[in-house]
PDB file of C-alpha atoms in Angstrom:
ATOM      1  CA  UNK L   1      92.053 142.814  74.463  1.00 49.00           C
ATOM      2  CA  UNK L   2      93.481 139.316  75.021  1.00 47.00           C
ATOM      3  CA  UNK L   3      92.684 139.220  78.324  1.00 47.00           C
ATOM      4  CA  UNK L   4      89.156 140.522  77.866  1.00 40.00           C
ATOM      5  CA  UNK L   5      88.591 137.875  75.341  1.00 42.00           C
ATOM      6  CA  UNK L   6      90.038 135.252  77.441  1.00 48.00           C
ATOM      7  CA  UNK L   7      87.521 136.419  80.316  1.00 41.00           C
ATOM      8  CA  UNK L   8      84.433 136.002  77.802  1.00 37.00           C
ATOM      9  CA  UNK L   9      85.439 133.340  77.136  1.00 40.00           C
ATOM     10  CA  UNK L  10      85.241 131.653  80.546  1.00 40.00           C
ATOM     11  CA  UNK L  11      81.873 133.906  81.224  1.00 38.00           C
ATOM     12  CA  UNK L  12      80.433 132.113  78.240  1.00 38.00           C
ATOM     13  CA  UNK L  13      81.401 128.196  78.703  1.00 36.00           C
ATOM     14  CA  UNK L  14      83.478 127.873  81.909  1.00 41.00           C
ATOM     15  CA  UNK L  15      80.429 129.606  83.965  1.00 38.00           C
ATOM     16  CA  UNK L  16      77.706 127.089  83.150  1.00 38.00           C
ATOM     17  CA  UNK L  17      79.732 123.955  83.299  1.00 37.00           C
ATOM     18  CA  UNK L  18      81.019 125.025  86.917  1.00 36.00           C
ATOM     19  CA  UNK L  19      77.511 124.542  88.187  1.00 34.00           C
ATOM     20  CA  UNK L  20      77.470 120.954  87.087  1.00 35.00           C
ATOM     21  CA  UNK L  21      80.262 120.543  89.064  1.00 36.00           C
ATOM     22  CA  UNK L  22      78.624 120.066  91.887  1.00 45.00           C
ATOM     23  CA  UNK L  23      78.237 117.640  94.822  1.00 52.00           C
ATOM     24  CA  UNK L  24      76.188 114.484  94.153  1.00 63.00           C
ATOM     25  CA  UNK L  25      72.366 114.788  94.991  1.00 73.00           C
ATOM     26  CA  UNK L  26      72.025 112.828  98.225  1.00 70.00           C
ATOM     27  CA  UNK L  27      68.486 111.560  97.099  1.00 77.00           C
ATOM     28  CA  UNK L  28      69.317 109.947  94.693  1.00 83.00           C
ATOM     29  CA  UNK L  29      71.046 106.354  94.430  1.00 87.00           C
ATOM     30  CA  UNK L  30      74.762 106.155  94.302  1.00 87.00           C
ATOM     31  CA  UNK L  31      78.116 104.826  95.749  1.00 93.00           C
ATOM     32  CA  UNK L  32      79.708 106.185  98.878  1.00 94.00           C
ATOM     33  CA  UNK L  33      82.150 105.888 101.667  1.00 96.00           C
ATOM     34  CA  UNK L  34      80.572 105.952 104.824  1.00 97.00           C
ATOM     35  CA  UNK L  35      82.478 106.551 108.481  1.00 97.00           C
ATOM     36  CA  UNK L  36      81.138 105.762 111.479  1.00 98.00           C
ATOM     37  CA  UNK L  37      81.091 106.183 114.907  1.00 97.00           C
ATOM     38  CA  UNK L  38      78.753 104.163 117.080  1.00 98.00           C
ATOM     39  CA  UNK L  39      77.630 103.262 120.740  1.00 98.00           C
ATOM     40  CA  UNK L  40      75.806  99.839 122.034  1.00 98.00           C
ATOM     41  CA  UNK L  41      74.284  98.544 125.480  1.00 98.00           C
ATOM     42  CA  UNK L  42      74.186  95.124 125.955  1.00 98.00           C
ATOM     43  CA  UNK L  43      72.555  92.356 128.407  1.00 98.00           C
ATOM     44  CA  UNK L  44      74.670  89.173 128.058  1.00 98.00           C
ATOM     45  CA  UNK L  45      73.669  85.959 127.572  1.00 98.00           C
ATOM     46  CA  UNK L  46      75.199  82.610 127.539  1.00 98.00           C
ATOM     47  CA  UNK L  47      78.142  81.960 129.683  1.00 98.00           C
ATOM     48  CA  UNK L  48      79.330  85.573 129.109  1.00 98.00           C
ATOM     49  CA  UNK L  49      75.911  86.159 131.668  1.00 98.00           C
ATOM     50  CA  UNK L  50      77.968  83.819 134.453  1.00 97.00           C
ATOM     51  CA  UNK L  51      81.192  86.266 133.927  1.00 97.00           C
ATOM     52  CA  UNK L  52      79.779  89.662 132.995  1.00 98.00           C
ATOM     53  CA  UNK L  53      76.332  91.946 133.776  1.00 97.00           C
ATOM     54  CA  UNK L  54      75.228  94.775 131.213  1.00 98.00           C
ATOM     55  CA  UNK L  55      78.131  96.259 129.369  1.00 98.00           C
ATOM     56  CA  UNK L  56      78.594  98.283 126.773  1.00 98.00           C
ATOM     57  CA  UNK L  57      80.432  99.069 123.225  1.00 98.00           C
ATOM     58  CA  UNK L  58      81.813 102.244 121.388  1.00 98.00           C
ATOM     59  CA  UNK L  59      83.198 101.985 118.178  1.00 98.00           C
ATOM     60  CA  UNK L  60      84.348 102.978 114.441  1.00 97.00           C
ATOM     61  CA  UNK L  61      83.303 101.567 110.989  1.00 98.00           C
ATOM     62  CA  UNK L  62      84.374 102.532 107.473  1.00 97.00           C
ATOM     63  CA  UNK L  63      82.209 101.416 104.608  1.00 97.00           C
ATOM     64  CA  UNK L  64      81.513 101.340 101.431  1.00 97.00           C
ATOM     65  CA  UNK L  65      77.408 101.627 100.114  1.00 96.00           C
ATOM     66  CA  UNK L  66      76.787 101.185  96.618  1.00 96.00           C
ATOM     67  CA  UNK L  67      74.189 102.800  94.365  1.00 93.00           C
ATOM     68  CA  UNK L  68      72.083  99.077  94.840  1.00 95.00           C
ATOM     69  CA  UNK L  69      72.000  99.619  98.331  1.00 96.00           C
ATOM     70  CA  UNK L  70      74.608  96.956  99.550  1.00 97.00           C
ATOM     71  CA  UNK L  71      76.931  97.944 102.008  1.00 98.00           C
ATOM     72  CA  UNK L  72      80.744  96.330 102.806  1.00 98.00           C
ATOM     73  CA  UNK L  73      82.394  97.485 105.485  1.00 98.00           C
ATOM     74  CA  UNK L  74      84.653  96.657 108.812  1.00 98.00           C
ATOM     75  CA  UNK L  75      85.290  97.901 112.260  1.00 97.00           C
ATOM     76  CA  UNK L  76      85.496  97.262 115.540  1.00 97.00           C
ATOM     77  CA  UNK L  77      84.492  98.396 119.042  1.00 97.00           C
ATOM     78  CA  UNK L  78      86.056  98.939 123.091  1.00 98.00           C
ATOM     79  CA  UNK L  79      83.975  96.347 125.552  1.00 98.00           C
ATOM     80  CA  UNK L  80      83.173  97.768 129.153  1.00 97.00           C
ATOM     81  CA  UNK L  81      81.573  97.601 132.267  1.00 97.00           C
ATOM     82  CA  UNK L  82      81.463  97.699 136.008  1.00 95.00           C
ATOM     83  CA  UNK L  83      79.452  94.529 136.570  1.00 96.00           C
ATOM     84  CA  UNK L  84      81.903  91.478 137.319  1.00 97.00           C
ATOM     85  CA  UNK L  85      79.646  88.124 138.458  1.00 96.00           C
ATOM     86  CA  UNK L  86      82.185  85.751 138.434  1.00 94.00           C
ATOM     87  CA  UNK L  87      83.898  86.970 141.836  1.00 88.00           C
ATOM     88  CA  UNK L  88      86.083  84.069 143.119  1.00 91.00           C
ATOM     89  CA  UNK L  89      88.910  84.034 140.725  1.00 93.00           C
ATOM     90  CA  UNK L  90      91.519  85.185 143.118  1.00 91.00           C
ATOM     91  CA  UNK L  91      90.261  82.689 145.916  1.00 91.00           C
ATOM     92  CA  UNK L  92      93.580  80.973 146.508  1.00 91.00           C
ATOM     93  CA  UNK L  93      95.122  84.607 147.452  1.00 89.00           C
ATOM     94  CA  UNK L  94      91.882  86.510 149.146  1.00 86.00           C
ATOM     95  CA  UNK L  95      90.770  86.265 152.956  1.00 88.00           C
ATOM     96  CA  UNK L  96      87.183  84.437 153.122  1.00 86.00           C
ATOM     97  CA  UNK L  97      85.553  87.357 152.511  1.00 84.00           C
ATOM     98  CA  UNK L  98      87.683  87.800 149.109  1.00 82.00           C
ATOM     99  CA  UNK L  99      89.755  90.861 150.298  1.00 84.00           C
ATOM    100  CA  UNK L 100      93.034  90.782 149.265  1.00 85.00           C
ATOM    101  CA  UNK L 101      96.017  91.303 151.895  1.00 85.00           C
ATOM    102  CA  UNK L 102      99.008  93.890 150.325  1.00 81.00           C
ATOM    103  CA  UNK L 103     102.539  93.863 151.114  1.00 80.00           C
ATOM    104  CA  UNK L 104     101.863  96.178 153.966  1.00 80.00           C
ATOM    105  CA  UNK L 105      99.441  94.211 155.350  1.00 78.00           C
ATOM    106  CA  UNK L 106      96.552  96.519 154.566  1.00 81.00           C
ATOM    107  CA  UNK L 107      93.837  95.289 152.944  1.00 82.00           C
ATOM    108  CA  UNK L 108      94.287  96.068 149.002  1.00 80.00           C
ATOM    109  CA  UNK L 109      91.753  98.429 147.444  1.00 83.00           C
ATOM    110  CA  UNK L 110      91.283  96.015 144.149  1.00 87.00           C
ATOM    111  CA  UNK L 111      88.428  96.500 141.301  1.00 92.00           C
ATOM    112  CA  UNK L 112      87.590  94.272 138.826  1.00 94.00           C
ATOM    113  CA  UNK L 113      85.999  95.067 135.698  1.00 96.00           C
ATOM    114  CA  UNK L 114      85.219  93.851 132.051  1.00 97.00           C
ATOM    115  CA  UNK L 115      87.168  94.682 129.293  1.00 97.00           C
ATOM    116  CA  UNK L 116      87.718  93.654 125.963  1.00 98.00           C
ATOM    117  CA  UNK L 117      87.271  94.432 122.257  1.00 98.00           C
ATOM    118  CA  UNK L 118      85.239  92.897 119.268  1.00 98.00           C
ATOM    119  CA  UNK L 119      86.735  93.356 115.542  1.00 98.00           C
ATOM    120  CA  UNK L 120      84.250  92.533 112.385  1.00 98.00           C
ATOM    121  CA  UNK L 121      84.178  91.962 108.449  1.00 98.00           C
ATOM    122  CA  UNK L 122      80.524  93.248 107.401  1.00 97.00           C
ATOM    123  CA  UNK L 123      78.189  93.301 104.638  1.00 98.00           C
ATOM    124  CA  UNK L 124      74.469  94.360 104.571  1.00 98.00           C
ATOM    125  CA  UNK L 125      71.858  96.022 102.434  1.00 98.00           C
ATOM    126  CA  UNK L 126      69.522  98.927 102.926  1.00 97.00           C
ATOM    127  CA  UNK L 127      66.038  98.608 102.131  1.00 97.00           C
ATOM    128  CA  UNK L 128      64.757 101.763 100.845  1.00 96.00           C
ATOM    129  CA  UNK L 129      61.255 100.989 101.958  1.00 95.00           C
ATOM    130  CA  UNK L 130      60.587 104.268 104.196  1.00 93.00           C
ATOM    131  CA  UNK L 131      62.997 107.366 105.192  1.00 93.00           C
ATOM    132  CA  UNK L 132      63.766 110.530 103.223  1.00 94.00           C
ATOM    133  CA  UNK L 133      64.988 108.728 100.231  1.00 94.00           C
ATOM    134  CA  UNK L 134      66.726 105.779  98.319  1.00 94.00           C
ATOM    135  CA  UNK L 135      69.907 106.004 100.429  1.00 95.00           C
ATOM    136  CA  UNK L 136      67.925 105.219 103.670  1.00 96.00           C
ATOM    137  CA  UNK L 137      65.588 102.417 104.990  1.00 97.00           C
ATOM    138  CA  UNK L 138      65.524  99.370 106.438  1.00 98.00           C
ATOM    139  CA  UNK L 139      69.572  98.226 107.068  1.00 98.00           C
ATOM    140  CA  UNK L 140      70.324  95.003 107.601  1.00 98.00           C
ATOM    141  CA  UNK L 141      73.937  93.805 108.417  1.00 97.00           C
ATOM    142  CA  UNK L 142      76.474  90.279 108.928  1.00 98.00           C
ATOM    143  CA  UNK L 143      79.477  90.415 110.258  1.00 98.00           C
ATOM    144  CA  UNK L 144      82.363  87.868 110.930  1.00 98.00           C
ATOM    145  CA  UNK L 145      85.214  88.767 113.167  1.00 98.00           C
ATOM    146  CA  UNK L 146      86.920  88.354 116.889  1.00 98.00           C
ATOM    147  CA  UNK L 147      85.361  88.994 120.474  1.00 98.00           C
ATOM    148  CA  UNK L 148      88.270  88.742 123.411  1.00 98.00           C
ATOM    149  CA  UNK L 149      87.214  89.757 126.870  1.00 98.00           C
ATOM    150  CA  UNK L 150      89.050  89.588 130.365  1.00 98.00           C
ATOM    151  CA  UNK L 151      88.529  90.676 133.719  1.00 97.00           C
ATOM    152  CA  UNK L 152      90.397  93.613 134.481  1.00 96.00           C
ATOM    153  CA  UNK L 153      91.834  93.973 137.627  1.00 92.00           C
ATOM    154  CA  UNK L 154      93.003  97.180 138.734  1.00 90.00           C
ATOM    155  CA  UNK L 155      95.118  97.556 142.098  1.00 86.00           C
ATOM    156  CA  UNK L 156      95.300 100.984 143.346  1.00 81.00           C
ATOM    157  CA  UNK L 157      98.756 100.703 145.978  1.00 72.00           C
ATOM    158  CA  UNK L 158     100.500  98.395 143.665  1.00 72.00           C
ATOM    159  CA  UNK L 159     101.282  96.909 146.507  1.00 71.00           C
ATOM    160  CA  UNK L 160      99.986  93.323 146.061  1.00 81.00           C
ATOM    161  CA  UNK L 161     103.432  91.089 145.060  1.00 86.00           C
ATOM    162  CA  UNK L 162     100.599  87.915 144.612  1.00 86.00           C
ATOM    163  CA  UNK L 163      98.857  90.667 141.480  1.00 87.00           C
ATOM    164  CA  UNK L 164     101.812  92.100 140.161  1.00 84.00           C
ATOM    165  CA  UNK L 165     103.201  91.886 136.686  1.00 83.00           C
ATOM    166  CA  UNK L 166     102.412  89.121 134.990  1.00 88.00           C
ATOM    167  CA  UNK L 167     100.653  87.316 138.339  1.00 91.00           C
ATOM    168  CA  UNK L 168      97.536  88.917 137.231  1.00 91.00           C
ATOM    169  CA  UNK L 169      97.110  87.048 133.837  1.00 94.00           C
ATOM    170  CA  UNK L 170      96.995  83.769 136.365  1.00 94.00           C
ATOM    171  CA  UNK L 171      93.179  85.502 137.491  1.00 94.00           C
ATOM    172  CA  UNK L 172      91.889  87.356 134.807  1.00 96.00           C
ATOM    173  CA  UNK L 173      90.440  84.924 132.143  1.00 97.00           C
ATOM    174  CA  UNK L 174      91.659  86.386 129.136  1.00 98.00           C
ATOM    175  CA  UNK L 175      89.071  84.528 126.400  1.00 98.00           C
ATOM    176  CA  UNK L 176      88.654  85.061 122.541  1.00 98.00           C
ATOM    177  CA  UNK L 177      87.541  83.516 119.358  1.00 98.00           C
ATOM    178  CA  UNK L 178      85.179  83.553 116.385  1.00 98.00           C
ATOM    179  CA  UNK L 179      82.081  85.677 116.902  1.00 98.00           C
ATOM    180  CA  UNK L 180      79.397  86.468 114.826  1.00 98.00           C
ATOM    181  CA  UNK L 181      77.070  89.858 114.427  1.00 98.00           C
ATOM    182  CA  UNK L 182      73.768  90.968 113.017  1.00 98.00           C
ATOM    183  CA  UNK L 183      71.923  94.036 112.682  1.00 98.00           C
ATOM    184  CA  UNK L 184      68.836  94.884 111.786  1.00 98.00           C
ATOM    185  CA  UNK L 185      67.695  98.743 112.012  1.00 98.00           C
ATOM    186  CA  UNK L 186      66.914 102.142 110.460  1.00 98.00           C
ATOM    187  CA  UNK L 187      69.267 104.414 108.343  1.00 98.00           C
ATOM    188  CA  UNK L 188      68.498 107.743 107.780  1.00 97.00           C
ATOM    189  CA  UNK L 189      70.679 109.779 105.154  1.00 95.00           C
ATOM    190  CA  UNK L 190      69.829 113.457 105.055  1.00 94.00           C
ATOM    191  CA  UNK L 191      68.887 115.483 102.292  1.00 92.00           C
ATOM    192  CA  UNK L 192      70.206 118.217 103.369  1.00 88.00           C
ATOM    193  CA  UNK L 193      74.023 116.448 104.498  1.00 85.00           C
ATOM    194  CA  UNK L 194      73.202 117.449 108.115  1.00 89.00           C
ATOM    195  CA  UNK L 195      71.928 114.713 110.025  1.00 93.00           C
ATOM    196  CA  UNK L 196      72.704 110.997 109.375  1.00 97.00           C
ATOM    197  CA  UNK L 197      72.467 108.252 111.418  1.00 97.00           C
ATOM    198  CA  UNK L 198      71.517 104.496 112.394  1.00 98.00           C
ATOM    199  CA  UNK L 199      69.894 103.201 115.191  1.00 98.00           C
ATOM    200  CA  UNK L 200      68.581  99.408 115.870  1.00 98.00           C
ATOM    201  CA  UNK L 201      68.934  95.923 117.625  1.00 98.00           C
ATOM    202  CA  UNK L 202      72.516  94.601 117.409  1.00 98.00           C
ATOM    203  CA  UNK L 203      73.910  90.722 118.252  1.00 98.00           C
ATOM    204  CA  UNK L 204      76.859  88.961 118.600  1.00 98.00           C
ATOM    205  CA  UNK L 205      77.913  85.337 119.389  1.00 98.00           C
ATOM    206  CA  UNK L 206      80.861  84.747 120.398  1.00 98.00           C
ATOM    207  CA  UNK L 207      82.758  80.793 120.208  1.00 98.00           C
ATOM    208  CA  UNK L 208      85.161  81.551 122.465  1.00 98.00           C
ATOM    209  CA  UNK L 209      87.862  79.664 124.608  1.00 98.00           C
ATOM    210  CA  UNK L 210      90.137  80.717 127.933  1.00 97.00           C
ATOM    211  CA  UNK L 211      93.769  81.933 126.157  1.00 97.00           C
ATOM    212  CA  UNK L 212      95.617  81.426 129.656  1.00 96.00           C
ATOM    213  CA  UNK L 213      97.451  77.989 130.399  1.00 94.00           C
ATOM    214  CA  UNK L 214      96.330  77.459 133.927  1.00 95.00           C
ATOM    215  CA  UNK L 215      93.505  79.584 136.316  1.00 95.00           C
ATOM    216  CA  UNK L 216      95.916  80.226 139.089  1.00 94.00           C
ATOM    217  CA  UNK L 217      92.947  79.992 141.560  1.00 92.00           C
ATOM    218  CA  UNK L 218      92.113  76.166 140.498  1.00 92.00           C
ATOM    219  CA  UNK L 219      95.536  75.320 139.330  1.00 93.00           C
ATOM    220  CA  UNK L 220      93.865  73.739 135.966  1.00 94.00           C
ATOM    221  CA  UNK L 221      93.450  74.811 132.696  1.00 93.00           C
ATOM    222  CA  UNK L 222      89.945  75.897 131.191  1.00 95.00           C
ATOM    223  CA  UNK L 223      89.608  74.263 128.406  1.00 94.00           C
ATOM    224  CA  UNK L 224      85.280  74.316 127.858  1.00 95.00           C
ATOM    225  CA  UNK L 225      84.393  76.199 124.745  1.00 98.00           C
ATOM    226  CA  UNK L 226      82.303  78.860 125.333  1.00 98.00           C
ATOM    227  CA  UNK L 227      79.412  80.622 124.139  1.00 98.00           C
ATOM    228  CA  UNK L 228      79.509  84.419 124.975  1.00 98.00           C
ATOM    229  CA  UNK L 229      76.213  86.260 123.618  1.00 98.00           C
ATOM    230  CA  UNK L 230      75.208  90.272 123.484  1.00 98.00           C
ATOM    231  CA  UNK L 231      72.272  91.645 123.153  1.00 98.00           C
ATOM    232  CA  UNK L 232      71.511  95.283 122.847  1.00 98.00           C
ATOM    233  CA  UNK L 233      70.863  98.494 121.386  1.00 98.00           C
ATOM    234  CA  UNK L 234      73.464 100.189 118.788  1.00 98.00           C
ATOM    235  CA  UNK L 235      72.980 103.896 117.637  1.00 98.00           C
ATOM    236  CA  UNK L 236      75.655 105.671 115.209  1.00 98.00           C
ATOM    237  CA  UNK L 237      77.025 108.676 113.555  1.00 97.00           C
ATOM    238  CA  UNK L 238      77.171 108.372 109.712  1.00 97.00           C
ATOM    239  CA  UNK L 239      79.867 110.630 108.264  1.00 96.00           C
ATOM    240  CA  UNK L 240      78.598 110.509 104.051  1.00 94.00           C
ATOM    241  CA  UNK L 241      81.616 111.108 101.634  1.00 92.00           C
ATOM    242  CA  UNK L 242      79.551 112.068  98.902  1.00 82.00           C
ATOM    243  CA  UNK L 243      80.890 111.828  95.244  1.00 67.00           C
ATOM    244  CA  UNK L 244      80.596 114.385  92.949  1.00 61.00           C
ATOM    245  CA  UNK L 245      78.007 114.735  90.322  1.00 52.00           C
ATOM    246  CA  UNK L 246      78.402 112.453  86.984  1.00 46.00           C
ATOM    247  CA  UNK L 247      77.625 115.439  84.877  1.00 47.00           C
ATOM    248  CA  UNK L 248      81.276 117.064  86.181  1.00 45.00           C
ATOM    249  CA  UNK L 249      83.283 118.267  83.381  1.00 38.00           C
ATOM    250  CA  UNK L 250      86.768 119.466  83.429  1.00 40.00           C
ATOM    251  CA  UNK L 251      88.250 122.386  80.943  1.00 39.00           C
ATOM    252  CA  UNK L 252      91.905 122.709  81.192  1.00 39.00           C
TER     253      UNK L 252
END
């Protein structure tokens, strides 16, 4: 009898206060962590254009959106490419027509490529002004961070003794500094959970100097501050940690 009571029970006011335990509505306004993953292509501009052709960025974000729309977040994102323009940085060590000469005396099967890294602070604000509802809209986003970049140099035979070990950071330009970001784009939160993204036009300046002592190639230092600019296309994946319903109540 106790037990049948004690199931009533729970039929009569556990029941209906278990279905206002239930995930937030997605329509309407409210606070949320956000993760994201995200991919960019880029022109550069600036003297990262002398240095570097198109490249591109993948990254992560965490962040936090409130019910008011703003957004606080930070992340960063891998720099890459195949396009190297600035090709004589090894021309004390390379043959006239920049090969490099190995150990062996073959010539050394060398690529160089950019690589490097950009790390940001953010806040924005979405606009609700179109999409499937208050959560989505216009987005527009600052951030303040780092951009470092360097020309990677990759030797096959390891068998160069003038790029070995720490000979390489002689050629390769490692350069950072202060960088700024803005985007401007769409956000689309689902209604249905299943499909969330953001998609738009994506900057970043980058006041920059050369980190190594001495360019082994001119035997000085670089010491010009720099101006390294992207300008592309970013597109992410929004992964919503939606809250749960206000109206949740507990019975112990």
């Amino acid at each position: 009898m106790k037990k049948l009571i004690h199931l009533l029970f729970i039929a009569c006011f556990g029941l209906p206060n278990l279905s206002l335990a239930q995930l937030a509505n997605p329509k309407d306004p409210m606070n949320m962590f956000q993760v994201k993953s995200w991919t960019g292509f880029y022109t550069t501009g600036g003297d990262l254009a002398d240095r570097f052709g198109p490249m591109a960025q993948v990254g992560f974000e965490l962040s936090y959106q409130f019910k008011n729309g703003w957004v606080l977040g930070a992340g960063g994102g891998h720099i890459f490419g195949n396009n190297v323009r600035e090709r004589d940085i090894m021309s004390n060590i390379a043959t006239p027509n920049g090969d490099i000469i190995t150990e062996d005396g073959v010539f050394e099967n060398y690529r160089l490529r950019p690589f490097g890294w950009s790390m940001y602070g953010r806040i924005g604000k979405v606009f609700p002004l179109f999409g499937p509802n208050v959560n989505s809209g216009l987005l527009i986003d600052l951030g303040v961070g780092i951009m470092q970049h360097k020309i990677w140099i990759e030797t096959p035979r390891l068998a160069s003794p003038q790029l070995a070990g720490d000979y390489k950071k002689g050629y390769d330009r490692l350069t950072n500094g202060l960088s700024f970001n803005q985007f401007i784009g769409y956000q689309h939160l689902s209604n249905k959970k299943l499909i969330n993204f953001y998609i738009g036009f994506d900057l970043h300046q980058g006041f920059t100097q050369n980190r190594r002592t001495v360019n082994f190639n001119t035997g000085m230092p670089d010491t010009r501050n720099r101006l390294d600019m992207m300008i592309g296309l970013k597109a992410g994946w929004i992964l919503p940690l939606y809250g749960r319903d206000s109206k949740e109540i507990l019975f112990y």
